Each structure stands twice: as C-alpha cells, then as structure tokens.
Short mmCIF file of C-alpha atoms in Angstrom, two decimals:
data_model
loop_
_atom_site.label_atom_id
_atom_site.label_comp_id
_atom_site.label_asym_id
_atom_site.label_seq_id
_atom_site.Cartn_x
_atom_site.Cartn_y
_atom_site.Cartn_z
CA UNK A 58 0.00 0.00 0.00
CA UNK A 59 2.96 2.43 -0.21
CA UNK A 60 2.44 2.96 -3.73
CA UNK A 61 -0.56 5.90 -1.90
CA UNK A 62 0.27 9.06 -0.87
CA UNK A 63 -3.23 10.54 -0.66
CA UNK A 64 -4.43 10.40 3.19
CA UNK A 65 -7.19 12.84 4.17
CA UNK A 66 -6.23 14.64 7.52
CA UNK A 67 -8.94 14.55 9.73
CA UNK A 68 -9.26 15.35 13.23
CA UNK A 69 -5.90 15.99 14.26
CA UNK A 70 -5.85 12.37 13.45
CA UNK A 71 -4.60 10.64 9.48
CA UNK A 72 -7.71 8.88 9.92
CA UNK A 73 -7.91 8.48 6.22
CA UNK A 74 -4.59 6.50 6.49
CA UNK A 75 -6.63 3.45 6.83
CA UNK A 76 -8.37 2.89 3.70
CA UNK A 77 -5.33 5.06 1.56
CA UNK A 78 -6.84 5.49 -1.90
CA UNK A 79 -4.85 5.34 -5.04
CA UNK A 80 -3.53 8.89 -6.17
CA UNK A 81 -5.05 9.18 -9.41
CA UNK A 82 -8.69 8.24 -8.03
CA UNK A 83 -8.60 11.02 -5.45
CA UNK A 84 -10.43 13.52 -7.51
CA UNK A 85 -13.22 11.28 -8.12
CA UNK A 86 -13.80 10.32 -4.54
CA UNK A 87 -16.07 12.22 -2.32
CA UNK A 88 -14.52 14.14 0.29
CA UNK A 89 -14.73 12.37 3.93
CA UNK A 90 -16.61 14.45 6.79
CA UNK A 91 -15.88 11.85 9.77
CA UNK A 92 -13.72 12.79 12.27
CA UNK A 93 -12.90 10.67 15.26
CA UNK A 94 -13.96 13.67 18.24
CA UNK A 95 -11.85 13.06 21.61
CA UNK A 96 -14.86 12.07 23.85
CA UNK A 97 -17.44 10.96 21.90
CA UNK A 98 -16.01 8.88 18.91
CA UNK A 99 -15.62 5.05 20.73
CA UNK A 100 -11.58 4.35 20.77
CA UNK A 101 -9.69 1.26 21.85
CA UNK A 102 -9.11 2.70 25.26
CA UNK A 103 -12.79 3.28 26.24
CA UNK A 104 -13.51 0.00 23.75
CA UNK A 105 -11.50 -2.50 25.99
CA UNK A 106 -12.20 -0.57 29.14
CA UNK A 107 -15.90 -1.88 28.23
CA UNK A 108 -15.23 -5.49 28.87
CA UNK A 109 -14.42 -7.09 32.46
CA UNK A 110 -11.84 -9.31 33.18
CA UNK A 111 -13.19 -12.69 32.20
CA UNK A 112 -14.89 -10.54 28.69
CA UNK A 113 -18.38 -9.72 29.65
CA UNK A 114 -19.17 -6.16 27.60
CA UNK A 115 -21.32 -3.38 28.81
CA UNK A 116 -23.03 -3.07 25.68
CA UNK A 117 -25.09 -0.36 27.08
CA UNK A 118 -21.87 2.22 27.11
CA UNK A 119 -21.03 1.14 23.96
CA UNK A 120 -23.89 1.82 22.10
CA UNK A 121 -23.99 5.40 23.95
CA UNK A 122 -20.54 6.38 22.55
CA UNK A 123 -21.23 5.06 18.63
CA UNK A 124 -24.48 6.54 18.84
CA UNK A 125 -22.20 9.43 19.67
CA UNK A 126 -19.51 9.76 17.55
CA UNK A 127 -19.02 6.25 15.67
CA UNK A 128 -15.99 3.83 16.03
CA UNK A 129 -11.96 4.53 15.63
CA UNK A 130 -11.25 2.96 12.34
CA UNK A 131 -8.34 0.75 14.50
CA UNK A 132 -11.34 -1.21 16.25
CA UNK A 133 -14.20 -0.99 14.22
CA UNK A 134 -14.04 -4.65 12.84
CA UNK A 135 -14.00 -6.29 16.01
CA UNK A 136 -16.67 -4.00 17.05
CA UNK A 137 -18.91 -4.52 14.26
CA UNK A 138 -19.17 -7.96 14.73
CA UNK A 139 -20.71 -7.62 18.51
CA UNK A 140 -23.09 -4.99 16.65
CA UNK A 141 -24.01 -7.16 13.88
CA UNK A 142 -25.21 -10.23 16.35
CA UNK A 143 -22.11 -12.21 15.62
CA UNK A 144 -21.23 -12.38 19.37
CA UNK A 145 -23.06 -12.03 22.28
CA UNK A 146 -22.44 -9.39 24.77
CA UNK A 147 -23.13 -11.38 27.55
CA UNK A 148 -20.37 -14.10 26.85
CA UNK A 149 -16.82 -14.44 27.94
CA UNK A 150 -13.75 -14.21 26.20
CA UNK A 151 -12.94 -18.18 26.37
CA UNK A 152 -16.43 -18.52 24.84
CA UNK A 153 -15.90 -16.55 21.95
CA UNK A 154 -12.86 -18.06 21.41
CA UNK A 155 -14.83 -21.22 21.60
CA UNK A 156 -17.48 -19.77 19.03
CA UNK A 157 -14.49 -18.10 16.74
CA UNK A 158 -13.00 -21.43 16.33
CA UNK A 159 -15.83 -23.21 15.73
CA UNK A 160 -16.93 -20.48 12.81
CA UNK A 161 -13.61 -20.91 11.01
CA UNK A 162 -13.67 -24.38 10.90
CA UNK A 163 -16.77 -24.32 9.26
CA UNK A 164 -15.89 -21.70 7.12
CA UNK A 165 -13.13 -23.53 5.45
CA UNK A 166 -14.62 -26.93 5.70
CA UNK A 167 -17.28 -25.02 3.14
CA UNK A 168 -14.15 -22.95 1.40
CA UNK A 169 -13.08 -27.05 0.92
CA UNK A 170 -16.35 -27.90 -0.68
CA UNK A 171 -16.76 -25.37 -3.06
CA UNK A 172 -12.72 -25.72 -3.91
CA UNK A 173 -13.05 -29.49 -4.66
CA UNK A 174 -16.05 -28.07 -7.53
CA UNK A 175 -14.27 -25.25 -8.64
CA UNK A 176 -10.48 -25.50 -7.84
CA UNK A 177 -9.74 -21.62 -8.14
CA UNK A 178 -12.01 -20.86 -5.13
CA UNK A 179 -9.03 -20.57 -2.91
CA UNK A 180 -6.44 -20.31 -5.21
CA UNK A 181 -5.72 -16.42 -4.52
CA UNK A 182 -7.42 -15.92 -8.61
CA UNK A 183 -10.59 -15.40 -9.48
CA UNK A 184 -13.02 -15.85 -13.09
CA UNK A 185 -14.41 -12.99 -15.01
CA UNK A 186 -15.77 -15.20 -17.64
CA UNK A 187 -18.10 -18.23 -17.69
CA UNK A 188 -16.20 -21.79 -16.93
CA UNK A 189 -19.50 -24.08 -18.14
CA UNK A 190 -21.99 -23.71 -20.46
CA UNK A 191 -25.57 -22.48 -19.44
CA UNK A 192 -27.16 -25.83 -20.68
CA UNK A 193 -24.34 -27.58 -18.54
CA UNK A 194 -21.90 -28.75 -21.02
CA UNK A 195 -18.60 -28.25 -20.94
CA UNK A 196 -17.24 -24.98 -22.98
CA UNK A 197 -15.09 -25.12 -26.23
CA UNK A 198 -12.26 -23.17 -25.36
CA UNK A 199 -10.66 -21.38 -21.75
CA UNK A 200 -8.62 -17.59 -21.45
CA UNK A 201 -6.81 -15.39 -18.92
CA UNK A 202 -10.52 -14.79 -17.46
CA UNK A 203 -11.58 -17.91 -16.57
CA UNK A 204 -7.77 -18.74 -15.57
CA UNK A 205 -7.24 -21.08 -18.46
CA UNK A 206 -10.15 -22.94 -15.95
CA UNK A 207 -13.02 -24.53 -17.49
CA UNK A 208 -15.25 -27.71 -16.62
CA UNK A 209 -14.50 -30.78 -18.21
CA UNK A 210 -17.21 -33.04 -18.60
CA UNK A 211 -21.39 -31.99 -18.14
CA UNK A 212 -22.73 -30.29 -15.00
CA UNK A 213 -26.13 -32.33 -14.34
CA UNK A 214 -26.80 -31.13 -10.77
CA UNK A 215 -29.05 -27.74 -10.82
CA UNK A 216 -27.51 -26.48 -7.95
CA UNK A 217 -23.91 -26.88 -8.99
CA UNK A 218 -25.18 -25.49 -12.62
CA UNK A 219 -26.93 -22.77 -11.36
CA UNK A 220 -24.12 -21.95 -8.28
CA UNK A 221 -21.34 -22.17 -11.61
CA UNK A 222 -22.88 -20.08 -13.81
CA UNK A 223 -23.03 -17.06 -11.90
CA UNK A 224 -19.33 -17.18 -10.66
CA UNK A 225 -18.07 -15.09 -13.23
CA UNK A 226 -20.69 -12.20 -13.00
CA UNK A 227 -19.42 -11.69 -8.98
CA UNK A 228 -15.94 -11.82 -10.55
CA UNK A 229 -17.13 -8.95 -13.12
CA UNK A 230 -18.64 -7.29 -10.13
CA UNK A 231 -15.51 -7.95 -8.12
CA UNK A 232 -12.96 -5.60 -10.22
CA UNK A 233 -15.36 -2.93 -10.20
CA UNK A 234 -15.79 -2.84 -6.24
CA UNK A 235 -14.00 -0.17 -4.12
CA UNK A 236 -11.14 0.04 -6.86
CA UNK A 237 -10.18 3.52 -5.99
CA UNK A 238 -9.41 2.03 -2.58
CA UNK A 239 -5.42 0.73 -2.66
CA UNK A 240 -6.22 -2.54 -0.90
CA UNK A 241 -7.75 -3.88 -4.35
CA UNK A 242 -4.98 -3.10 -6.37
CA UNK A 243 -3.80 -6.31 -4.45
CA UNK A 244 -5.61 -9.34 -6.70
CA UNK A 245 -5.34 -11.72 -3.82
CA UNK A 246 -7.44 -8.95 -1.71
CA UNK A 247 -9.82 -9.11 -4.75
CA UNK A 248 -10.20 -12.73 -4.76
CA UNK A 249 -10.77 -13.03 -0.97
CA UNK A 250 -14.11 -11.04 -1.89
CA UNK A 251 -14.71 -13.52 -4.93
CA UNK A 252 -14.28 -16.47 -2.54
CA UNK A 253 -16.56 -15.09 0.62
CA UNK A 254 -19.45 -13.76 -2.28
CA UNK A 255 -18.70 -17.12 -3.79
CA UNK A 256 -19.07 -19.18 -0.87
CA UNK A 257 -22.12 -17.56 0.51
CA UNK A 258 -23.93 -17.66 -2.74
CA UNK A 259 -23.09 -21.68 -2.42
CA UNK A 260 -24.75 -21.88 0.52
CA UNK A 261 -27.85 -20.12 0.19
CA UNK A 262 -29.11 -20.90 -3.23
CA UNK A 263 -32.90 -19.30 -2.65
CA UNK A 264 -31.39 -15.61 -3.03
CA UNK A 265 -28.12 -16.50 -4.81
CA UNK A 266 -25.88 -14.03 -5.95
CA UNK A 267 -27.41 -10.17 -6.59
CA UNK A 268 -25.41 -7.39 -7.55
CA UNK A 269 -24.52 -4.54 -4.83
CA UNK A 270 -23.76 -7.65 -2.37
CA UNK A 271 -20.24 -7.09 -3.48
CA UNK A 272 -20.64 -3.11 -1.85
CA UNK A 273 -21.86 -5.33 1.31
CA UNK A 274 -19.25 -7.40 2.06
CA UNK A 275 -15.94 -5.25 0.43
CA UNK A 276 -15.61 -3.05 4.25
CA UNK A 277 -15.70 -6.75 6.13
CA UNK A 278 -12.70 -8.18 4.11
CA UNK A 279 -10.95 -4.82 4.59
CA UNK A 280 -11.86 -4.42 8.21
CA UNK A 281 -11.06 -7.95 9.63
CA UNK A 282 -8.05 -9.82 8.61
CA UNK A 283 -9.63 -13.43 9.20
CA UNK A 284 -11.66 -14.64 6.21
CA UNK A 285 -13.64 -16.92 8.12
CA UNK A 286 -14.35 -13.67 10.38
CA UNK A 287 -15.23 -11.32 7.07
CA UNK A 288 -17.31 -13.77 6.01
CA UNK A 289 -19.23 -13.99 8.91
CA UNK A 290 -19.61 -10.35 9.63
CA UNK A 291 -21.37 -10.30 6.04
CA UNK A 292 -23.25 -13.12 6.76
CA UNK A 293 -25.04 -11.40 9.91
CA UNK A 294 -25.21 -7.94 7.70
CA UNK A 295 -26.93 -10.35 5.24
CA UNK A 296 -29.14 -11.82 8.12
CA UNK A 297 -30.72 -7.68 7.94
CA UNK A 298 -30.48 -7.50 4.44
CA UNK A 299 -30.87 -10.44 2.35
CA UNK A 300 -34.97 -9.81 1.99
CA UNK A 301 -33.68 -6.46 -0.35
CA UNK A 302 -31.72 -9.03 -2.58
CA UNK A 303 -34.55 -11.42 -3.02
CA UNK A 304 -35.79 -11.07 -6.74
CA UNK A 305 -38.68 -13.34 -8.59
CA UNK A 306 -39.65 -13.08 -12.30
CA UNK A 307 -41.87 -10.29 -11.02
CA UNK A 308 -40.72 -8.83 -7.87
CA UNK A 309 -37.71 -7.43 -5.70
CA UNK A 310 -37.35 -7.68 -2.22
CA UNK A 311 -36.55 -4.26 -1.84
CA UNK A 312 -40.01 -2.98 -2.96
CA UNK A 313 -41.26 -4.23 0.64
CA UNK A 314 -38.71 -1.52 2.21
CA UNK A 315 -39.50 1.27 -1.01
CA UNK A 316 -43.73 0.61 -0.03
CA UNK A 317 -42.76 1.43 3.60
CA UNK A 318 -40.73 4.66 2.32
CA UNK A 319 -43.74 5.59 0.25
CA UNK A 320 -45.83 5.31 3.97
CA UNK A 321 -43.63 7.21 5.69
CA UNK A 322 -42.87 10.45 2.95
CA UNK A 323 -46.97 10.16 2.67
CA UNK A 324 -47.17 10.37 6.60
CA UNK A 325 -44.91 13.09 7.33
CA UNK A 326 -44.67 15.06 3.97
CA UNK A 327 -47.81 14.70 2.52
CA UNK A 328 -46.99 16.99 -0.16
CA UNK A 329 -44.07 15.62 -1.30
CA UNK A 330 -45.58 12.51 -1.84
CA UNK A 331 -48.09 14.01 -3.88
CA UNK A 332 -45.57 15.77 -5.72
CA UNK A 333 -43.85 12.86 -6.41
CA UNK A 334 -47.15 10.73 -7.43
CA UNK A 335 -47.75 13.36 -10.57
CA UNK A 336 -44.23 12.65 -11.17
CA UNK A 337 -44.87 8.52 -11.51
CA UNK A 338 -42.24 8.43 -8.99
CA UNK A 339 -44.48 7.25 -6.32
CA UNK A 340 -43.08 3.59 -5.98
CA UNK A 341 -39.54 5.46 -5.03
CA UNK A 342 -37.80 3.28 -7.49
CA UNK A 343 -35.12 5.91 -7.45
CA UNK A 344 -34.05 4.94 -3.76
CA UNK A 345 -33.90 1.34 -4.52
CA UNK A 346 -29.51 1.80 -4.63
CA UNK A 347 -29.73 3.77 -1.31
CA UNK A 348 -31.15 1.16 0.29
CA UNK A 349 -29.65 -1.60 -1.35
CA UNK A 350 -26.52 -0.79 -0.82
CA UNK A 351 -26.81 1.51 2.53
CA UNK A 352 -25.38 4.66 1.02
CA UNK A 353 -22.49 3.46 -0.45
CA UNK A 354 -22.65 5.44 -3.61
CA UNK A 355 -23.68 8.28 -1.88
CA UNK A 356 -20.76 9.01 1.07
CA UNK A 357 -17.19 8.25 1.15
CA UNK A 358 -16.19 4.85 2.20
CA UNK A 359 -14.90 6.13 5.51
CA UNK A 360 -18.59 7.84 5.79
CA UNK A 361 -20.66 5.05 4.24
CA UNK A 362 -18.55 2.79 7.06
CA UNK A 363 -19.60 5.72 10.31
CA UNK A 364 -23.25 5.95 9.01
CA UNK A 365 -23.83 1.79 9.12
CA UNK A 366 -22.44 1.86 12.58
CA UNK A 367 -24.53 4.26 13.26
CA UNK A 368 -27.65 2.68 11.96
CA UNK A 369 -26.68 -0.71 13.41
CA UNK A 370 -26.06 0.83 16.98
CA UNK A 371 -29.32 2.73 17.18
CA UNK A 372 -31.01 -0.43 15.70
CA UNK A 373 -29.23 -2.74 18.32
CA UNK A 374 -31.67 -5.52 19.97
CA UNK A 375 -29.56 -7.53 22.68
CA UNK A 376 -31.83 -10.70 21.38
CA UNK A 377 -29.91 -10.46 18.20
CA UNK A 378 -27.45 -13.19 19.35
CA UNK A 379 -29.48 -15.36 20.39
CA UNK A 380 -32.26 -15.42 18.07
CA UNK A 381 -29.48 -16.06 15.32
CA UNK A 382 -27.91 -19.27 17.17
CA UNK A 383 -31.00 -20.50 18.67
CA UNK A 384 -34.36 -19.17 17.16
CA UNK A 385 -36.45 -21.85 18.56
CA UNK A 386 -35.67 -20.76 21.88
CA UNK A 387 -36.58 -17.13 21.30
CA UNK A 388 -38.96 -15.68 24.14
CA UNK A 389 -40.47 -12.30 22.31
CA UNK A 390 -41.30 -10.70 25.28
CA UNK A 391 -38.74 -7.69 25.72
CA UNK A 392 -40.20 -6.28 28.45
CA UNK A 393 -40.06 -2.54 29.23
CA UNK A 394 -37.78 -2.93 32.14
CA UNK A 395 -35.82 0.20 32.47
CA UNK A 396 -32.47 -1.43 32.90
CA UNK A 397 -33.08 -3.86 30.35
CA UNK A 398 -34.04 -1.00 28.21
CA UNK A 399 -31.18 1.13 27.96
CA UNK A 400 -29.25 -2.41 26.24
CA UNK A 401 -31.27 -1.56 23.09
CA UNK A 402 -30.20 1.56 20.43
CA UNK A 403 -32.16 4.35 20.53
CA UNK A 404 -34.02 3.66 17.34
CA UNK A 405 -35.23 0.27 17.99
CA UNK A 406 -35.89 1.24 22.32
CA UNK A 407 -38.82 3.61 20.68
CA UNK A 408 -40.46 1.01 18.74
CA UNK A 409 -40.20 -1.29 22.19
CA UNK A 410 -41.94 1.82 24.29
CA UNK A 411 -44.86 1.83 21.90
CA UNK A 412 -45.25 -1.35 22.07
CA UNK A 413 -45.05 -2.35 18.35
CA UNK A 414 -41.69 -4.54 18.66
CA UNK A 415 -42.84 -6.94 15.92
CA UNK A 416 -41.50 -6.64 12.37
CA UNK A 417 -40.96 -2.98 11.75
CA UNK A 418 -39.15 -0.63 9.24
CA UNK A 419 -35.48 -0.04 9.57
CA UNK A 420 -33.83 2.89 9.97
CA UNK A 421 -32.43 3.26 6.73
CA UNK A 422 -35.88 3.86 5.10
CA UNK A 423 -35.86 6.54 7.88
CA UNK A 424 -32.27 7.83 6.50
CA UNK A 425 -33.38 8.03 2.96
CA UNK A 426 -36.70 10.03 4.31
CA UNK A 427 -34.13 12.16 5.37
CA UNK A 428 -32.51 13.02 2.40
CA UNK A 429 -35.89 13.57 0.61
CA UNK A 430 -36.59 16.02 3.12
CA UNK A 431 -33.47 17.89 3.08
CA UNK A 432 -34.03 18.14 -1.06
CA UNK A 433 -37.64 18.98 -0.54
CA UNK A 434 -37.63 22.79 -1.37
CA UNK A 435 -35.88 21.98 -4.57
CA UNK A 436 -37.82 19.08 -5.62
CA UNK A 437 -41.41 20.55 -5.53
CA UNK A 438 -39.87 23.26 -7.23
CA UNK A 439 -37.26 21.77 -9.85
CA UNK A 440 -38.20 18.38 -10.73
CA UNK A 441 -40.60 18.17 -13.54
CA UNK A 442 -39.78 14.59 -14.12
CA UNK A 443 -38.47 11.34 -12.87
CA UNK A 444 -35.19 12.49 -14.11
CA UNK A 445 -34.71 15.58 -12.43
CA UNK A 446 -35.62 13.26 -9.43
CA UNK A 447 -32.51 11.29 -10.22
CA UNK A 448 -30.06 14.00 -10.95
CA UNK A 449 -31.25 16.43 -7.78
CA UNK A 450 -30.55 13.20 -5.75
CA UNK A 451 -27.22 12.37 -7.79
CA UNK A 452 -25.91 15.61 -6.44
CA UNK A 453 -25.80 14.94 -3.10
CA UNK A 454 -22.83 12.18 -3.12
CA UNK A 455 -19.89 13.69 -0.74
CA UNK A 456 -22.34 16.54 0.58
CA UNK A 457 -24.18 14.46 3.13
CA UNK A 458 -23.51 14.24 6.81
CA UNK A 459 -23.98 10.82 8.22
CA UNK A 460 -24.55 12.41 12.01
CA UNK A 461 -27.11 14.73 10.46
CA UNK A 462 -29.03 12.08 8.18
CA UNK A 463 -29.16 9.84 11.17
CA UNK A 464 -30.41 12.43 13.44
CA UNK A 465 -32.86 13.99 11.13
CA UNK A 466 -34.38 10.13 10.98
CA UNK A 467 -34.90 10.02 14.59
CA UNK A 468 -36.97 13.01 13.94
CA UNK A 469 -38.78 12.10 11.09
CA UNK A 470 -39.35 8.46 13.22
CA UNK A 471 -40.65 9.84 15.90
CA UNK A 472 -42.62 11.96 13.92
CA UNK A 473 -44.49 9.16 11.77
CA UNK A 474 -45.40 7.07 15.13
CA UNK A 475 -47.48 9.95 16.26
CA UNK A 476 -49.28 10.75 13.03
CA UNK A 477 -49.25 6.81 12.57
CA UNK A 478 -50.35 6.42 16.21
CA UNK A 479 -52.79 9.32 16.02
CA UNK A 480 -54.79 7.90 13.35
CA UNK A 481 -55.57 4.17 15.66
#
C-alpha cells in the first residue's frame, strides 16, 4: 500500500490512512466528513475498558458512545461484529474463542467444498468469464478470465449449474468494487471477496448471488483480517439485508422496504408525496440503490462505514445473538424494564416503548426520508420529471452528513409514530 500518498487529515488524526486510496482516483472520490472527536467517537481505550476481566461487555456504554460519535477505524471490525449479532455481549472471552473457532472451521470446511467443484475458489485468482456452459456442457475453449479454468465433462446437478454459472458475473462485479481504494490493487485482496461472495452464494441458493452484495461485504474483508471472520460479519449484515436481494420473475425484495418509504414520505410530507405521485415516482424506485446498498454510492467509504455503525447501533436488539444461534428458543417478550431497556439503540428502544416490537421498518428507510426532506424545497420546485428526481438526488454524493441524516431520521421516526399512532 505504499504505492498511496493521498491520506485525508482529519481530526488531528490521518484517519484516512486506513483505507489510503490510489492517487489518481482522489479527484473522483467524495470528500470524507468523519472525524474521530476526543470524547465521543468510541476508541480502543474506552472500547476494551468496556469489557471485564473474564470478557463480559457493557453493551449499554457502547452503544452510547457510537451513537455518539461512531468507532476509531483501528477497532471498528471487532466492534462490528458484537453490533451485527455475531457475538453475544453477555459471553466471555474463552467462549468466543470457543465460538471463533468453531466459525472458522466451518468456514473452510465449506471454502473445501466449493474448492473441490471449482479449484480456483481458494487459489488467490478469481473468473471474469463463464467456466460451463448455461445448458451444462462443458465450454469449447478457456482464457486469462476464466484462468485457463473450465469444466470438463457436463454439469447435471441444478444447484452446482446454477451456483457455476453465476461465478463469473461476482468476478465482473468484483474488479469494479472499491477500486479507488489501494487494498484492491492487491488481486489476492480481490479474490478473498470472490471467494466469501462465492461461498455464501453456495450456501444459500434461494437468493443466490445479486449485484450490490459485493458493496456489502468489500468493508468486512478490509476491516477484519480473518476470512472466516469477514465472512461472517457479512453473513449477519446479510441476516438484515438479504430480503432487499430477493428477486422473482416479477418482484424485488426491496419494494417491501421502497412501499414502507412511500408510507412514511406520505405520513410526514404529505406533499411531497403528492408531488412525487404526478411525477410517476411514487413507488420510489429511485431509492432502490440507497437502500440496497446503505449509502455506499452516496458518502465516502470512511462515511458510508460511520453511518452503518450508526444505523446498526441505534437499531441494536440484545436478542440479536441469540435469536441467530437459537431461534427456537426465542422468548419475544422484551419487556419494558428500564435497565433492560437502555441495552437496546435508541431507534429500535422507541419502537419497544410503543409497544409495536414486531416486524418494523429499519432505519435506513428513515435515513433516505431524510434526504428527501433535506431536497424537498428543490424538488417541488425543480423536478418536472423522474429524471430531475434522479439527478437532484445524484448531487448529493460527498455533501451528506452521516450524524445529520441519522439524526434527522430520529426526527422524522418519531414523527411518523405519532401521526401513525394518532390515526388508531
């Protein structure tokens, strides 16, 4: 990574230092707004202050100081993956050690698997081209971008088939992830993220491989050096996401999360909504990347990185844990215990005081609420069509503030459970 000069100075701090981006790329790149703030920004001090001595976290002042001021880029891997369900708070360390174990043993016992059906998963090289025919059959002839790799006698197995054929389109999506960042100039970095998207899209074959997954799981491999650990970091960001990626003939899964965006702009911005009905625009098709892809496109990666911690700390349900591991011994009842309270994020603790804890909306369709809002004036007044939709939002890549969209989201929450609650 030498090869990058450009660091954005920020804070006092070279916080940009860890994610360097290549020197020709920096123009392109929207500017970065984070800055770690002595005090409120979660370091590694007050991080492993947190735990006691045999690893039990206070989860509760944790979640106060993200909700504050986000993670230190040092510690935000290991952090993430106590925010993302991974581990449970309430463990100690010889348990997670336990657990971690465990994980990567399955993780490469699968890696194994899908290596002994495709012998480049692995291999530190990954396919931008197809290696088997979409009927199955072997192909005619191999290149640099399948690896010289190609099957060698018929696929008959759907699963393998269908599992085969879409290896090269994650490869395609592969080169184009992150590649201003200096970490993928590194192919082997590049082909960690083939084999993780590879290896998940193995093993769950009912939402298989859907573009902007790649933009999901890119920050894991950077942020945690394991690839049994990335992988299972995305696999619990999956766990809240995988619903968006779900597609039929006729349907995506995000539409469920656009229908509750269309609710909550008609709730709280009634004219708006109106505004954007004329316009066709009223199924919000234009936010389906914001949400699919939590902002990437639209902050830096350093800000696209503060803003999911952000969401995911305010969002934070202690039962996370355990209703991943052991769902069939999930007791609903969360109680409204004051104590036991202040253990959820701020977001989710509202939805628990009104007493609708079932399935609700998440805070990004909040966050992209937001964002309407703060382009309100000029689109009642500017956009005469779905386009000028598009290009008003277009504009607003690098000149968002993550603090401020999640805070205006709070508002605009709180806001739509008393008109929603109002109207009962």
């Amino acid at each position: 990574m030498i090869c990058c000069g450009f660091m954005w100075k920020s804070g006092g701090e070279d916080l940009q230092g860890f994610y360097p981006v290549r020197e020709e790329c920096v123009a392109d790149v929207p500017r970065t707004r984070f800055k770690s703030r002595a005090g409120k920004t979660l370091s590694a001090r007050k991080w492993h202050a947190a735990f006691t001595g045999d690893g039990h976290l206070d989860m509760e002042r944790v979640l106060r100081r993200i909700q504050r001021g986000g993670i230190h880029p040092s510690i935000k891997g290991e952090v993430w993956e106590f925010l993302l369900g991974a581990y449970d708070p309430d463990s100690t360390f010889e348990e997670r050690n336990k657990l971690r174990n465990h994980r990567r043993e399955q993780y490469y016992a699968w890696k194994e698997e899908c290596k002994n059906m495709v012998p480049l998963v692995g291999s530190g090289k990954f396919v931008t081209m197809a290696v088997v025919a979409e009927d199955g059959q072997p192909l005619e002839e191999s290149s640099v971008d399948n690896q010289e790799w190609v099957v060698k006698s018929a696929i008959t197995d759907k699963r393998v088939l269908q599992w085969m054929l879409v290896l090269s389109q994650i490869g395609l999506d592969v080169v184009r992830t992150d590649r201003y960042l200096c970490f993928y100039e590194s192919e082997s970095n590049q082909a960690r993220l083939w084999d993780i998207l590879s290896i998940y899209t193995w093993l769950n074959p009912d939402i298989g491989y859907v573009q902007g997954m790649n933009d999901i799981c890119s920050p894991m491999i950077i942020l945690l050096e394991d690839e049994a650990d990335a992988f299972w970091c995305f696999e619990r960001a999956m766990r809240r996401l995988r619903e968006n990626f779900r597609t039929t003939a006729t349907s995506m899964g995000v539409q469920t999360q656009l229908g509750m965006l269309s609710q909550v702009i008609k709730t709280v911005d009634p004219r708006l909504h109106q505004h954007l009905e004329d316009l066709d625009g009223g199924e919000y098709l234009f936010a389906i990347r914001m949400l699919m892809v939590l902002f990437r496109r639209e902050f830096s990666f350093l800000d696209a990185l503060y803003l999911w911690e952000l969401m995911w700390a305010m969002e934070y349900n202690p039962n996370k844990f355990a209703s991943y591991e052991e769902p069939q011994n999930m007791n609903n009842s969360s109680g409204q215990d004051p104590r036991l309270l202040k253990q959820y994020g701020k977001f989710e603790r509202k939805y628990i005081k009104s007493g609708q804890n079932e399935q609700h909306n998440t805070l990004a369709v909040f966050v992209v609420a937001s964002v309407l809002e703060t382009k309100n004036k000029r689109l009642l007044k500017e956009a005469k069509g779905l386009d000028d939709v598009v290009q008003i939002l277009g504009g607003i890549a690098g000149n968002l503030d993550a603090r401020k969209a999640c805070k205006e989201a709070l508002k605009i929450h709180e806001k739509f459970l008393k008109k929603a609650n109002s109207k009962h």
